[in-house]
Tab-separated table of N, CA and C in Angstrom:
chain	number	residue	atom	x	y	z
K	1	UNK	N	0.852	-1.178	0.000
K	1	UNK	CA	0.000	0.000	0.000
K	1	UNK	C	0.895	1.238	0.000
K	2	UNK	N	0.440	2.291	-0.725
K	2	UNK	CA	1.184	3.542	-0.765
K	2	UNK	C	0.211	4.714	-0.860
K	3	UNK	N	0.741	5.896	-1.045
K	3	UNK	CA	-0.094	7.098	-1.071
K	3	UNK	C	-0.988	7.175	-2.319
K	4	UNK	N	-0.772	6.319	-3.268
K	4	UNK	CA	-1.645	6.252	-4.445
K	4	UNK	C	-2.754	5.222	-4.271
K	5	UNK	N	-2.748	4.494	-3.165
K	5	UNK	CA	-3.753	3.447	-2.949
K	5	UNK	C	-5.143	4.051	-2.789
K	6	UNK	N	-6.124	3.252	-3.088
K	6	UNK	CA	-7.520	3.694	-3.003
K	6	UNK	C	-7.852	4.167	-1.594
K	7	UNK	N	-7.470	3.412	-0.585
K	7	UNK	CA	-7.836	3.763	0.796
K	7	UNK	C	-7.171	5.062	1.231
K	8	UNK	N	-5.927	5.261	0.836
K	8	UNK	CA	-5.246	6.516	1.185
K	8	UNK	C	-5.969	7.692	0.536
K	9	UNK	N	-6.286	7.570	-0.737
K	9	UNK	CA	-6.966	8.652	-1.457
K	9	UNK	C	-8.371	8.905	-0.903
K	10	UNK	N	-9.089	7.841	-0.551
K	10	UNK	CA	-10.410	8.012	0.071
K	10	UNK	C	-10.289	8.764	1.390
K	11	UNK	N	-9.303	8.394	2.196
K	11	UNK	CA	-9.094	9.061	3.487
K	11	UNK	C	-8.742	10.524	3.324
K	12	UNK	N	-7.884	10.824	2.365
K	12	UNK	CA	-7.489	12.210	2.110
K	12	UNK	C	-8.674	13.045	1.624
K	13	UNK	N	-9.415	12.511	0.662
K	13	UNK	CA	-10.588	13.235	0.141
K	13	UNK	C	-11.640	13.442	1.224
K	14	UNK	N	-11.828	12.422	2.071
K	14	UNK	CA	-12.811	12.556	3.145
K	14	UNK	C	-12.361	13.626	4.140
K	15	UNK	N	-11.086	13.651	4.475
K	15	UNK	CA	-10.564	14.681	5.389
K	15	UNK	C	-10.817	16.075	4.829
K	16	UNK	N	-10.560	16.250	3.549
K	16	UNK	CA	-10.796	17.551	2.920
K	16	UNK	C	-12.282	17.917	2.930
K	17	UNK	N	-13.120	16.912	2.760
K	17	UNK	CA	-14.566	17.170	2.793
K	17	UNK	C	-15.019	17.555	4.206
K	18	UNK	N	-14.470	16.896	5.214
K	18	UNK	CA	-14.794	17.237	6.608
K	18	UNK	C	-14.372	18.676	6.910
K	19	UNK	N	-13.194	19.059	6.446
K	19	UNK	CA	-12.712	20.426	6.671
K	19	UNK	C	-13.631	21.440	5.978
K	20	UNK	N	-13.989	21.169	4.731
K	20	UNK	CA	-14.875	22.083	3.991
K	20	UNK	C	-16.242	22.185	4.666
K	21	UNK	N	-16.800	21.047	5.101
K	21	UNK	CA	-18.091	21.059	5.780
K	21	UNK	C	-18.007	21.880	7.060
K	22	UNK	N	-16.932	21.700	7.800
K	22	UNK	CA	-16.766	22.406	9.071
K	22	UNK	C	-16.662	23.910	8.865
K	23	UNK	N	-15.882	24.315	7.878
K	23	UNK	CA	-15.789	25.754	7.562
K	23	UNK	C	-17.156	26.315	7.206
K	24	UNK	N	-17.880	25.590	6.362
K	24	UNK	CA	-19.214	26.018	5.939
K	24	UNK	C	-20.137	26.195	7.142
K	25	UNK	N	-20.161	25.201	8.025
K	25	UNK	CA	-21.052	25.265	9.189
K	25	UNK	C	-20.685	26.419	10.123
K	26	UNK	N	-19.395	26.621	10.352
K	26	UNK	CA	-18.960	27.688	11.253
K	26	UNK	C	-19.222	29.069	10.664
K	27	UNK	N	-19.075	29.214	9.358
K	27	UNK	CA	-19.370	30.501	8.721
K	27	UNK	C	-20.865	30.793	8.748
K	28	UNK	N	-21.655	29.755	8.586
K	28	UNK	CA	-23.112	29.887	8.560
K	28	UNK	C	-23.689	30.130	9.956
K	29	UNK	N	-23.008	29.660	10.981
K	29	UNK	CA	-23.514	29.727	12.356
K	29	UNK	C	-22.465	30.371	13.262
K	30	UNK	N	-22.113	31.604	12.963
K	30	UNK	CA	-21.087	32.290	13.743
K	30	UNK	C	-21.477	32.372	15.216
K	31	UNK	N	-20.470	32.213	16.053
K	31	UNK	CA	-20.594	32.352	17.515
K	31	UNK	C	-21.525	31.320	18.158
K	32	UNK	N	-21.685	30.201	17.532
K	32	UNK	CA	-22.466	29.103	18.119
K	32	UNK	C	-21.476	28.194	18.840
K	33	UNK	N	-21.370	28.357	20.151
K	33	UNK	CA	-20.374	27.638	20.950
K	33	UNK	C	-20.579	26.124	20.914
K	34	UNK	N	-21.814	25.680	20.928
K	34	UNK	CA	-22.094	24.245	20.877
K	34	UNK	C	-21.580	23.678	19.555
K	35	UNK	N	-21.892	24.359	18.467
K	35	UNK	CA	-21.431	23.905	17.160
K	35	UNK	C	-19.908	23.870	17.104
K	36	UNK	N	-19.252	24.866	17.655
K	36	UNK	CA	-17.785	24.901	17.648
K	36	UNK	C	-17.199	23.660	18.329
K	37	UNK	N	-17.799	23.253	19.422
K	37	UNK	CA	-17.321	22.074	20.158
K	37	UNK	C	-17.512	20.813	19.313
K	38	UNK	N	-18.686	20.664	18.714
K	38	UNK	CA	-18.964	19.480	17.893
K	38	UNK	C	-18.067	19.462	16.654
K	39	UNK	N	-17.864	20.614	16.044
K	39	UNK	CA	-17.016	20.689	14.854
K	39	UNK	C	-15.582	20.276	15.190
K	40	UNK	N	-15.080	20.698	16.346
K	40	UNK	CA	-13.733	20.271	16.746
K	40	UNK	C	-13.660	18.751	16.823
K	41	UNK	N	-14.684	18.137	17.362
K	41	UNK	CA	-14.711	16.684	17.496
K	41	UNK	C	-14.751	15.992	16.139
K	42	UNK	N	-15.616	16.469	15.243
K	42	UNK	CA	-15.754	15.815	13.936
K	42	UNK	C	-14.507	16.039	13.079
K	43	UNK	N	-13.853	17.188	13.231
K	43	UNK	CA	-12.610	17.414	12.493
K	43	UNK	C	-11.528	16.474	13.010
K	44	UNK	N	-11.439	16.324	14.325
K	44	UNK	CA	-10.428	15.424	14.897
K	44	UNK	C	-10.631	13.990	14.418
K	45	UNK	N	-11.849	13.483	14.573
K	45	UNK	CA	-12.082	12.082	14.203
K	45	UNK	C	-12.091	11.892	12.693
K	46	UNK	N	-12.675	12.832	11.955
K	46	UNK	CA	-12.780	12.697	10.504
K	46	UNK	C	-11.448	12.759	9.781
K	47	UNK	N	-10.530	13.566	10.294
K	47	UNK	CA	-9.206	13.643	9.667
K	47	UNK	C	-8.272	12.562	10.206
K	48	UNK	N	-8.586	12.029	11.356
K	48	UNK	CA	-7.773	10.962	11.943
K	48	UNK	C	-7.873	9.668	11.141
K	49	UNK	N	-8.968	9.474	10.453
K	49	UNK	CA	-9.135	8.266	9.628
K	49	UNK	C	-7.991	8.183	8.622
K	50	UNK	N	-7.837	9.220	7.836
K	50	UNK	CA	-6.788	9.248	6.825
K	50	UNK	C	-5.391	9.282	7.423
K	51	UNK	N	-5.235	9.964	8.552
K	51	UNK	CA	-3.923	10.034	9.201
K	51	UNK	C	-3.461	8.649	9.641
K	52	UNK	N	-4.367	7.868	10.170
K	52	UNK	CA	-3.999	6.512	10.596
K	52	UNK	C	-3.771	5.584	9.411
K	53	UNK	N	-4.506	5.790	8.324
K	53	UNK	CA	-4.226	5.032	7.104
K	53	UNK	C	-2.821	5.372	6.629
K	54	UNK	N	-2.466	6.649	6.675
K	54	UNK	CA	-1.126	7.069	6.279
K	54	UNK	C	-0.062	6.409	7.156
K	55	UNK	N	-0.309	6.366	8.453
K	55	UNK	CA	0.631	5.701	9.361
K	55	UNK	C	0.762	4.219	9.045
K	56	UNK	N	-0.320	3.611	8.592
K	56	UNK	CA	-0.288	2.170	8.303
K	56	UNK	C	0.642	1.847	7.129
K	57	UNK	N	0.883	2.825	6.275
K	57	UNK	CA	1.769	2.610	5.125
K	57	UNK	C	3.179	2.258	5.592
K	58	UNK	N	3.627	2.904	6.665
K	58	UNK	CA	4.981	2.674	7.170
K	58	UNK	C	4.985	1.767	8.401
K	59	UNK	N	3.972	0.933	8.505
K	59	UNK	CA	3.870	0.041	9.667
K	59	UNK	C	5.092	-0.860	9.774
K	60	UNK	N	5.428	-1.200	10.996
K	60	UNK	CA	6.606	-2.019	11.253
K	60	UNK	C	6.347	-3.503	11.052
K	61	UNK	N	5.093	-3.881	11.038
K	61	UNK	CA	4.738	-5.289	10.877
K	61	UNK	C	3.295	-5.370	10.367
K	62	UNK	N	2.890	-6.572	10.000
K	62	UNK	CA	1.502	-6.769	9.590
K	62	UNK	C	0.557	-6.447	10.735
K	63	UNK	N	0.923	-6.845	11.949
K	63	UNK	CA	0.084	-6.564	13.117
K	63	UNK	C	-0.051	-5.054	13.336
K	64	UNK	N	1.042	-4.321	13.174
K	64	UNK	CA	1.015	-2.860	13.317
K	64	UNK	C	0.147	-2.247	12.227
K	65	UNK	N	0.273	-2.759	11.003
K	65	UNK	CA	-0.529	-2.283	9.874
K	65	UNK	C	-2.025	-2.471	10.169
K	66	UNK	N	-2.396	-3.651	10.602
K	66	UNK	CA	-3.793	-3.944	10.925
K	66	UNK	C	-4.279	-3.061	12.076
K	67	UNK	N	-3.431	-2.874	13.063
K	67	UNK	CA	-3.786	-2.030	14.207
K	67	UNK	C	-4.124	-0.606	13.767
K	68	UNK	N	-3.321	-0.040	12.890
K	68	UNK	CA	-3.573	1.323	12.386
K	68	UNK	C	-4.875	1.378	11.591
K	69	UNK	N	-5.140	0.340	10.812
K	69	UNK	CA	-6.392	0.297	10.061
K	69	UNK	C	-7.591	0.182	11.001
K	70	UNK	N	-7.441	-0.573	12.081
K	70	UNK	CA	-8.531	-0.699	13.062
K	70	UNK	C	-8.778	0.619	13.778
K	71	UNK	N	-7.720	1.352	14.058
K	71	UNK	CA	-7.882	2.683	14.658
K	71	UNK	C	-8.628	3.594	13.681
K	72	UNK	N	-8.274	3.516	12.405
K	72	UNK	CA	-8.978	4.301	11.380
K	72	UNK	C	-10.470	3.974	11.376
K	73	UNK	N	-10.785	2.696	11.478
K	73	UNK	CA	-12.183	2.265	11.488
K	73	UNK	C	-12.914	2.803	12.724
K	74	UNK	N	-12.268	2.754	13.878
K	74	UNK	CA	-12.874	3.308	15.091
K	74	UNK	C	-13.143	4.806	14.932
K	75	UNK	N	-12.184	5.505	14.340
K	75	UNK	CA	-12.364	6.940	14.109
K	75	UNK	C	-13.503	7.187	13.113
K	76	UNK	N	-13.632	6.296	12.139
K	76	UNK	CA	-14.734	6.401	11.187
K	76	UNK	C	-16.084	6.227	11.862
K	77	UNK	N	-16.163	5.279	12.780
K	77	UNK	CA	-17.412	5.076	13.523
K	77	UNK	C	-17.739	6.298	14.383
K	78	UNK	N	-16.706	6.856	15.007
K	78	UNK	CA	-16.923	8.062	15.818
K	78	UNK	C	-17.380	9.224	14.936
K	79	UNK	N	-16.777	9.356	13.777
K	79	UNK	CA	-17.145	10.435	12.858
K	79	UNK	C	-18.607	10.310	12.448
K	80	UNK	N	-19.045	9.094	12.188
K	80	UNK	CA	-20.455	8.895	11.820
K	80	UNK	C	-21.385	9.350	12.942
K	81	UNK	N	-20.972	9.142	14.184
K	81	UNK	CA	-21.770	9.616	15.324
K	81	UNK	C	-21.892	11.142	15.292
K	82	UNK	N	-20.755	11.832	15.141
K	82	UNK	CA	-20.770	13.295	15.147
K	82	UNK	C	-21.579	13.835	13.967
K	83	UNK	N	-21.478	13.193	12.818
K	83	UNK	CA	-22.261	13.631	11.668
K	83	UNK	C	-23.760	13.459	11.923
K	84	UNK	N	-24.124	12.337	12.518
K	84	UNK	CA	-25.539	12.121	12.848
K	84	UNK	C	-26.017	13.168	13.850
K	85	UNK	N	-25.186	13.477	14.829
K	85	UNK	CA	-25.538	14.493	15.815
K	85	UNK	C	-25.734	15.853	15.146
K	86	UNK	N	-24.845	16.203	14.227
K	86	UNK	CA	-24.998	17.468	13.497
K	86	UNK	C	-26.309	17.500	12.719
K	87	UNK	N	-26.707	16.371	12.176
K	87	UNK	CA	-27.972	16.282	11.458
K	87	UNK	C	-29.161	16.406	12.406
K	88	UNK	N	-29.141	15.614	13.464
K	88	UNK	CA	-30.276	15.605	14.406
K	88	UNK	C	-30.431	16.946	15.119
K	89	UNK	N	-29.305	17.669	15.290
K	89	UNK	CA	-29.352	18.971	15.953
K	89	UNK	C	-29.720	20.102	14.985
K	90	UNK	N	-29.878	19.762	13.710
K	90	UNK	CA	-30.328	20.745	12.736
K	90	UNK	C	-29.239	21.533	12.035
K	91	UNK	N	-27.988	21.148	12.220
K	91	UNK	CA	-26.892	21.854	11.552
K	91	UNK	C	-26.672	21.363	10.121
K	92	UNK	N	-26.903	20.074	9.889
K	92	UNK	CA	-26.799	19.492	8.551
K	92	UNK	C	-28.187	19.063	8.096
K	93	UNK	N	-28.537	19.425	6.877
K	93	UNK	CA	-29.819	18.961	6.329
K	93	UNK	C	-29.728	17.452	6.101
K	94	UNK	N	-30.864	16.830	5.900
K	94	UNK	CA	-30.879	15.388	5.632
K	94	UNK	C	-30.050	15.054	4.391
K	95	UNK	N	-30.170	15.873	3.363
K	95	UNK	CA	-29.417	15.637	2.122
K	95	UNK	C	-27.919	15.769	2.354
K	96	UNK	N	-27.509	16.826	3.062
K	96	UNK	CA	-26.084	17.029	3.360
K	96	UNK	C	-25.551	15.866	4.197
K	97	UNK	N	-26.323	15.491	5.202
K	97	UNK	CA	-25.916	14.400	6.084
K	97	UNK	C	-25.783	13.084	5.316
K	98	UNK	N	-26.788	12.750	4.522
K	98	UNK	CA	-26.756	11.479	3.792
K	98	UNK	C	-25.569	11.408	2.841
K	99	UNK	N	-25.228	12.526	2.234
K	99	UNK	CA	-24.112	12.553	1.292
K	99	UNK	C	-22.780	12.295	1.992
K	100	UNK	N	-22.501	13.019	3.066
K	100	UNK	CA	-21.210	12.852	3.740
K	100	UNK	C	-21.177	11.549	4.540
K	101	UNK	N	-22.316	11.127	5.075
K	101	UNK	CA	-22.369	9.851	5.790
K	101	UNK	C	-22.129	8.693	4.824
K	102	UNK	N	-22.613	8.818	3.608
K	102	UNK	CA	-22.368	7.785	2.593
K	102	UNK	C	-20.872	7.669	2.305
K	103	UNK	N	-20.196	8.799	2.179
K	103	UNK	CA	-18.749	8.769	1.958
K	103	UNK	C	-18.029	8.097	3.129
K	104	UNK	N	-18.464	8.407	4.349
K	104	UNK	CA	-17.856	7.800	5.531
K	104	UNK	C	-18.127	6.302	5.561
K	105	UNK	N	-19.318	5.914	5.174
K	105	UNK	CA	-19.683	4.503	5.140
K	105	UNK	C	-18.834	3.735	4.124
K	106	UNK	N	-18.599	4.326	2.964
K	106	UNK	CA	-17.748	3.699	1.946
K	106	UNK	C	-16.327	3.546	2.475
K	107	UNK	N	-15.822	4.580	3.117
K	107	UNK	CA	-14.478	4.540	3.702
K	107	UNK	C	-14.387	3.444	4.759
K	108	UNK	N	-15.375	3.389	5.640
K	108	UNK	CA	-15.388	2.354	6.683
K	108	UNK	C	-15.488	0.956	6.082
K	109	UNK	N	-16.328	0.794	5.069
K	109	UNK	CA	-16.471	-0.504	4.423
K	109	UNK	C	-15.173	-0.958	3.770
K	110	UNK	N	-14.468	-0.030	3.168
K	110	UNK	CA	-13.177	-0.341	2.549
K	110	UNK	C	-12.174	-0.755	3.616
K	111	UNK	N	-12.193	-0.059	4.744
K	111	UNK	CA	-11.298	-0.421	5.857
K	111	UNK	C	-11.601	-1.824	6.376
K	112	UNK	N	-12.877	-2.160	6.520
K	112	UNK	CA	-13.257	-3.504	6.992
K	112	UNK	C	-12.723	-4.561	6.024
K	113	UNK	N	-12.886	-4.328	4.730
K	113	UNK	CA	-12.382	-5.289	3.740
K	113	UNK	C	-10.867	-5.449	3.847
K	114	UNK	N	-10.157	-4.339	4.022
K	114	UNK	CA	-8.698	-4.394	4.128
K	114	UNK	C	-8.264	-5.130	5.402
K	115	UNK	N	-8.949	-4.857	6.504
K	115	UNK	CA	-8.623	-5.519	7.770
K	115	UNK	C	-8.854	-7.019	7.637
K	116	UNK	N	-9.992	-7.403	7.081
K	116	UNK	CA	-10.296	-8.823	6.904
K	116	UNK	C	-9.293	-9.504	5.981
K	117	UNK	N	-8.938	-8.827	4.895
K	117	UNK	CA	-7.972	-9.377	3.950
K	117	UNK	C	-6.616	-9.596	4.633
K	118	UNK	N	-6.171	-8.627	5.412
K	118	UNK	CA	-4.879	-8.753	6.102
K	118	UNK	C	-4.923	-9.783	7.229
K	119	UNK	N	-6.082	-9.937	7.861
K	119	UNK	CA	-6.209	-10.956	8.915
K	119	UNK	C	-6.162	-12.362	8.348
K	120	UNK	N	-6.531	-12.510	7.084
K	120	UNK	CA	-6.560	-13.842	6.455
K	120	UNK	C	-5.236	-14.231	5.798
K	121	UNK	N	-4.232	-13.379	5.917
K	121	UNK	CA	-2.918	-13.704	5.306
K	121	UNK	C	-2.187	-14.719	6.136
C-alpha cells in the first residue's frame, strides 16, 4: 500500500470534505459555541481516519498495519456519530448528512475489507 492506494486517497478526500463542511457550518452559524465544540470533534475524528491510514503505510509489521487500520475504522465510527448528531441537531440537512455519511460509510467498508484481507494472510 502507498499514497496512491484507493484507501489513502479516500481518506485524504474525506478529510478535505470534513474540513470544507466544518468551515461552511462555522461561517453559517457564527458564535455558536455548541457547534464549535462538535465541529472540533468531527474534524479530529474525521481527519484521523486518513492520518492513521497514512501511518499504516509505514507500519513495522503486519500486526502494526492492521492495528492502524482498526484505529482508522474506530475513528470512522466516531465520525459517523458526530455527523448524525450534526444532522439531528439541525446543523446538517438530511441531504447534506446522507451525502457525507455515505462517503464515511464507503471509507469504513473499505477499511473492513482491508482488515479482513490482512487478517486472512
